[in-house]
């Protein structure tokens, strides 16, 4: 009994400390802080879900480089993603808020330019997360169509697949209306299913494949189905790998709902990056070793009219029936959980931005449903927006590739801004948190920011030559259109009143409460030049 009382007192002290830290950052505790520390990892790991994301991007991987580019891009991306994750963890330990990179950009920039920095960072992260959800729901519909085909049924029409993807988005939105601790157990279950799925699929493919590629084939053979020079393919071949890793900041979005967030969330981010790198390499190698000849495999599926995802086509090649169907169902289950977790992260960055007035109609979008303490208005807004993007598939068959590129582009830029600020503007005044890299923090941040911005530029590249209206990379249109909306909103309205999130450490220039929307959340809070010891 005494131990139970002592444990309850420790949890209460942790919660009081977390609430106090949140108040120092300028916010009230509105969301339910019910995430256990381990749940922070399982949520982040489920949101990345390399089993689902590699499957979605596998067709693009084989067509833009083949086996060698796919596997070496994965190894390269793994190394740099872990470095970025370490930089993220260090910053998140100091600023554990729902806004994540958006909030960090405002803290790490000088007071004069903080509003603009976090405004830009927030919008890029917002659209990147939205496009990630769209890619996941579209990928789910495509995978379900694949299950229909290998079951002997005819292929679903584009309209039906679009309807399914919108329906899945609605289901994920409904699930996210639950209280966060209830969702946490779902994420924990999903983590077990994902790890088990990787082990099962890898074991089946390695042991049952009728023919296997040699190590030389996997690590050196290439395939160029783009029409561009091979050196160009080496660059765009990294896009599927980066898409597979996107979302490792998700744990930071739920920091306000995680107990002992200053320690648990950074560990969850780093743990996710490392575990995803290992799980992804295992799954990817299992797929690649099951394809004896990539060129004949891609071309036979490309012109067969089967419309199969090439990851499932690989299972069909390697495993006798009904194995491919069972593996497809396992992948569908993982995609369901991945999409649900991805949408959770999107809802939190949207809520954080609405709380500060960054989004139009923020006064409505920031509303919290008190019985579950969930941002219901934000969830409804996300459903409407993502459904609109999914409808683009009816007009443009290649929209899916644009979803992947837009997701990765938006996130890479938004990830790069706070990391770059940490090693430039804030290099001499960054306050180390409980999780820190010591003297290695600065060089790791420099390397990470360079990687993020270089790869972000690659996301604009087209996938096929010659470039036509049917195969161009519409990420330029999606990101450009969103940036135009954000720029107009900034020039016409936001620049006159938006002051960014409350600052606690760097350049403690006093900032006035934001007019109207933020007035309520700033009342009774510490003065803006207060510094946390």
Short mmCIF file of C-alpha atoms in Angstrom, two decimals, residues 259-469:
data_model
loop_
_atom_site.label_atom_id
_atom_site.label_comp_id
_atom_site.label_asym_id
_atom_site.label_seq_id
_atom_site.Cartn_x
_atom_site.Cartn_y
_atom_site.Cartn_z
CA UNK A 259 4.24 11.89 -18.74
CA UNK A 260 7.88 12.81 -18.02
CA UNK A 261 8.01 14.22 -21.57
CA UNK A 262 11.46 15.84 -21.23
CA UNK A 263 13.04 12.40 -20.92
CA UNK A 264 10.52 10.00 -22.47
CA UNK A 265 9.87 11.83 -25.74
CA UNK A 266 13.55 12.27 -26.76
CA UNK A 267 14.20 8.60 -26.04
CA UNK A 268 11.15 7.67 -28.09
CA UNK A 269 12.38 9.69 -31.08
CA UNK A 270 15.89 8.19 -31.06
CA UNK A 271 14.58 4.69 -30.36
CA UNK A 272 12.15 4.99 -33.27
CA UNK A 273 14.89 6.06 -35.71
CA UNK A 274 17.17 3.18 -34.72
CA UNK A 275 14.49 0.48 -34.59
CA UNK A 276 12.92 1.67 -37.86
CA UNK A 277 16.32 1.56 -39.58
CA UNK A 278 16.88 -2.05 -38.50
CA UNK A 279 13.32 -3.23 -39.19
CA UNK A 280 13.24 -1.46 -42.55
CA UNK A 281 16.57 -2.93 -43.67
CA UNK A 282 15.38 -6.42 -42.72
CA UNK A 283 12.11 -6.07 -44.66
CA UNK A 284 13.73 -4.40 -47.66
CA UNK A 285 16.48 -7.02 -47.95
CA UNK A 286 13.89 -9.80 -47.74
CA UNK A 287 12.01 -8.26 -50.67
CA UNK A 288 15.10 -7.61 -52.79
CA UNK A 289 16.60 -11.07 -52.28
CA UNK A 290 13.31 -12.55 -53.51
CA UNK A 291 13.65 -10.90 -56.95
CA UNK A 292 16.21 -12.78 -59.12
CA UNK A 293 16.09 -10.25 -61.97
CA UNK A 294 14.78 -6.76 -61.21
CA UNK A 295 14.59 -5.63 -64.85
CA UNK A 296 12.41 -8.52 -66.06
CA UNK A 297 10.36 -8.37 -62.85
CA UNK A 298 9.56 -4.65 -63.17
CA UNK A 299 8.87 -4.76 -66.88
CA UNK A 300 6.65 -7.85 -66.70
CA UNK A 301 4.52 -6.22 -64.00
CA UNK A 302 4.57 -2.83 -65.67
CA UNK A 303 3.02 -4.10 -68.88
CA UNK A 304 0.85 -6.87 -67.50
CA UNK A 305 -1.97 -4.54 -66.56
CA UNK A 306 -2.22 -6.25 -63.16
CA UNK A 307 -1.93 -2.97 -61.21
CA UNK A 308 -0.19 -4.84 -58.40
CA UNK A 309 1.98 -3.11 -55.84
CA UNK A 310 5.47 -4.50 -56.54
CA UNK A 311 5.98 -5.51 -52.90
CA UNK A 312 2.96 -7.80 -53.19
CA UNK A 313 4.06 -8.91 -56.65
CA UNK A 314 7.33 -9.94 -54.98
CA UNK A 315 5.41 -12.05 -52.47
CA UNK A 316 3.49 -13.64 -55.36
CA UNK A 317 6.76 -14.46 -57.09
CA UNK A 318 8.30 -15.98 -53.97
CA UNK A 319 5.45 -17.62 -52.05
CA UNK A 320 2.78 -20.08 -53.26
CA UNK A 321 -0.91 -19.30 -52.79
CA UNK A 322 -2.52 -18.36 -50.40
CA UNK A 323 0.68 -16.92 -48.91
CA UNK A 324 0.61 -13.62 -50.86
CA UNK A 325 -2.95 -12.88 -49.77
CA UNK A 326 -2.15 -13.55 -46.10
CA UNK A 327 0.92 -11.30 -46.28
CA UNK A 328 -1.17 -8.59 -47.96
CA UNK A 329 -3.71 -8.74 -45.13
CA UNK A 330 -0.87 -8.39 -42.62
CA UNK A 331 0.40 -5.33 -44.51
CA UNK A 332 -3.13 -3.86 -44.58
CA UNK A 333 -3.37 -4.18 -40.80
CA UNK A 334 -0.07 -2.33 -40.42
CA UNK A 335 -1.23 0.37 -42.84
CA UNK A 336 -4.36 0.88 -40.79
CA UNK A 337 -2.38 1.50 -37.61
CA UNK A 338 0.20 3.64 -39.43
CA UNK A 339 -2.49 5.90 -40.88
CA UNK A 340 -4.21 6.25 -37.53
CA UNK A 341 -0.97 7.30 -35.80
CA UNK A 342 0.02 9.60 -38.66
CA UNK A 343 -3.28 11.45 -38.41
CA UNK A 344 -2.78 11.85 -34.65
CA UNK A 345 0.46 13.74 -35.29
CA UNK A 346 -1.22 15.89 -37.94
CA UNK A 347 -4.02 16.82 -35.54
CA UNK A 348 -1.53 17.93 -32.87
CA UNK A 349 0.57 20.20 -35.11
CA UNK A 350 -2.70 21.64 -36.44
CA UNK A 351 -3.97 22.24 -32.89
CA UNK A 352 -0.69 23.86 -31.83
CA UNK A 353 -0.80 26.21 -34.81
CA UNK A 354 -4.47 27.02 -34.25
CA UNK A 355 -3.75 27.72 -30.59
CA UNK A 356 -1.35 30.46 -31.69
CA UNK A 357 -3.58 31.69 -34.52
CA UNK A 358 -1.40 30.48 -37.40
CA UNK A 359 -4.27 28.84 -39.29
CA UNK A 360 -7.34 30.62 -40.65
CA UNK A 361 -10.38 30.18 -38.36
CA UNK A 362 -8.03 29.29 -35.52
CA UNK A 363 -10.53 30.36 -32.86
CA UNK A 364 -12.76 27.49 -33.99
CA UNK A 365 -10.04 24.93 -34.75
CA UNK A 366 -8.47 25.13 -31.31
CA UNK A 367 -11.63 23.92 -29.58
CA UNK A 368 -11.11 20.94 -27.23
CA UNK A 369 -13.82 18.34 -26.61
CA UNK A 370 -13.64 18.16 -22.80
CA UNK A 371 -14.90 14.58 -22.19
CA UNK A 372 -11.90 13.17 -24.08
CA UNK A 373 -9.75 16.32 -24.22
CA UNK A 374 -9.29 15.79 -27.96
CA UNK A 375 -9.10 18.55 -30.63
CA UNK A 376 -12.32 17.51 -32.40
CA UNK A 377 -12.65 20.67 -34.50
CA UNK A 378 -9.12 20.19 -35.82
CA UNK A 379 -9.88 16.56 -36.68
CA UNK A 380 -12.95 17.58 -38.70
CA UNK A 381 -10.92 20.20 -40.54
CA UNK A 382 -8.20 17.65 -41.37
CA UNK A 383 -10.78 15.20 -42.72
CA UNK A 384 -12.25 17.82 -45.07
CA UNK A 385 -8.83 18.97 -46.27
CA UNK A 386 -7.41 15.49 -46.84
CA UNK A 387 -10.55 14.31 -48.60
CA UNK A 388 -10.15 17.22 -51.01
CA UNK A 389 -6.59 16.15 -51.84
CA UNK A 390 -7.66 12.52 -52.28
CA UNK A 391 -10.22 13.59 -54.88
CA UNK A 392 -7.31 14.77 -57.05
CA UNK A 393 -6.73 11.12 -57.92
CA UNK A 394 -9.87 11.19 -60.03
CA UNK A 395 -8.33 13.81 -62.31
CA UNK A 396 -4.64 12.86 -62.15
CA UNK A 397 -3.52 9.19 -62.04
CA UNK A 398 0.05 10.11 -60.99
CA UNK A 399 -1.12 12.13 -57.99
CA UNK A 400 0.14 9.44 -55.60
CA UNK A 401 3.81 10.09 -56.41
CA UNK A 402 3.16 13.78 -55.75
CA UNK A 403 1.68 12.87 -52.35
CA UNK A 404 4.91 11.04 -51.44
CA UNK A 405 7.16 13.85 -52.62
CA UNK A 406 5.01 16.57 -50.99
CA UNK A 407 4.98 14.72 -47.67
CA UNK A 408 8.73 14.31 -47.64
CA UNK A 409 9.44 17.82 -48.95
CA UNK A 410 7.23 19.55 -46.39
CA UNK A 411 8.65 17.57 -43.49
CA UNK A 412 12.29 17.87 -44.58
CA UNK A 413 12.05 21.69 -44.73
CA UNK A 414 10.19 21.93 -41.43
CA UNK A 415 12.70 19.57 -39.79
CA UNK A 416 15.61 21.56 -41.18
CA UNK A 417 14.58 24.99 -39.87
CA UNK A 418 14.90 24.37 -36.08
CA UNK A 419 17.98 22.16 -36.49
CA UNK A 420 19.66 24.87 -38.58
CA UNK A 421 18.74 27.53 -36.01
CA UNK A 422 20.12 25.37 -33.22
CA UNK A 423 23.59 25.37 -34.84
CA UNK A 424 23.54 29.01 -36.05
CA UNK A 425 21.40 31.61 -34.26
CA UNK A 426 21.19 29.63 -31.01
CA UNK A 427 24.63 28.02 -31.10
CA UNK A 428 25.95 30.01 -28.11
CA UNK A 429 22.77 30.24 -26.04
CA UNK A 430 21.04 26.90 -26.49
CA UNK A 431 20.14 25.58 -23.04
CA UNK A 432 20.80 21.85 -22.71
CA UNK A 433 17.95 19.70 -21.39
CA UNK A 434 17.92 16.36 -19.60
CA UNK A 435 18.68 14.64 -22.92
CA UNK A 436 21.67 16.27 -24.59
CA UNK A 437 24.56 15.42 -26.89
CA UNK A 438 27.14 17.51 -25.09
CA UNK A 439 29.91 18.78 -27.35
CA UNK A 440 28.61 16.63 -30.22
CA UNK A 441 25.31 18.51 -30.40
CA UNK A 442 26.65 21.32 -32.58
CA UNK A 443 28.43 19.24 -35.29
CA UNK A 444 25.53 16.76 -35.47
CA UNK A 445 23.10 19.67 -35.97
CA UNK A 446 25.28 21.07 -38.78
CA UNK A 447 25.38 17.71 -40.60
CA UNK A 448 21.67 17.12 -40.03
CA UNK A 449 20.56 20.51 -41.36
CA UNK A 450 22.72 20.11 -44.48
CA UNK A 451 21.19 16.69 -45.17
CA UNK A 452 17.63 17.95 -44.63
CA UNK A 453 17.85 20.91 -46.99
CA UNK A 454 19.75 19.05 -49.73
CA UNK A 455 17.21 16.23 -49.77
CA UNK A 456 14.31 18.70 -49.62
CA UNK A 457 15.54 20.20 -52.90
CA UNK A 458 15.54 16.73 -54.50
CA UNK A 459 11.80 16.38 -53.82
CA UNK A 460 11.06 18.86 -56.62
CA UNK A 461 12.70 16.64 -59.25
CA UNK A 462 10.42 14.89 -61.79
CA UNK A 463 10.29 11.09 -61.87
CA UNK A 464 10.18 10.45 -65.63
CA UNK A 465 11.58 11.85 -68.86
CA UNK A 466 10.33 13.38 -71.03
CA UNK A 467 8.28 15.39 -68.54
CA UNK A 468 4.63 15.75 -69.52
CA UNK A 469 1.45 16.86 -67.80
#
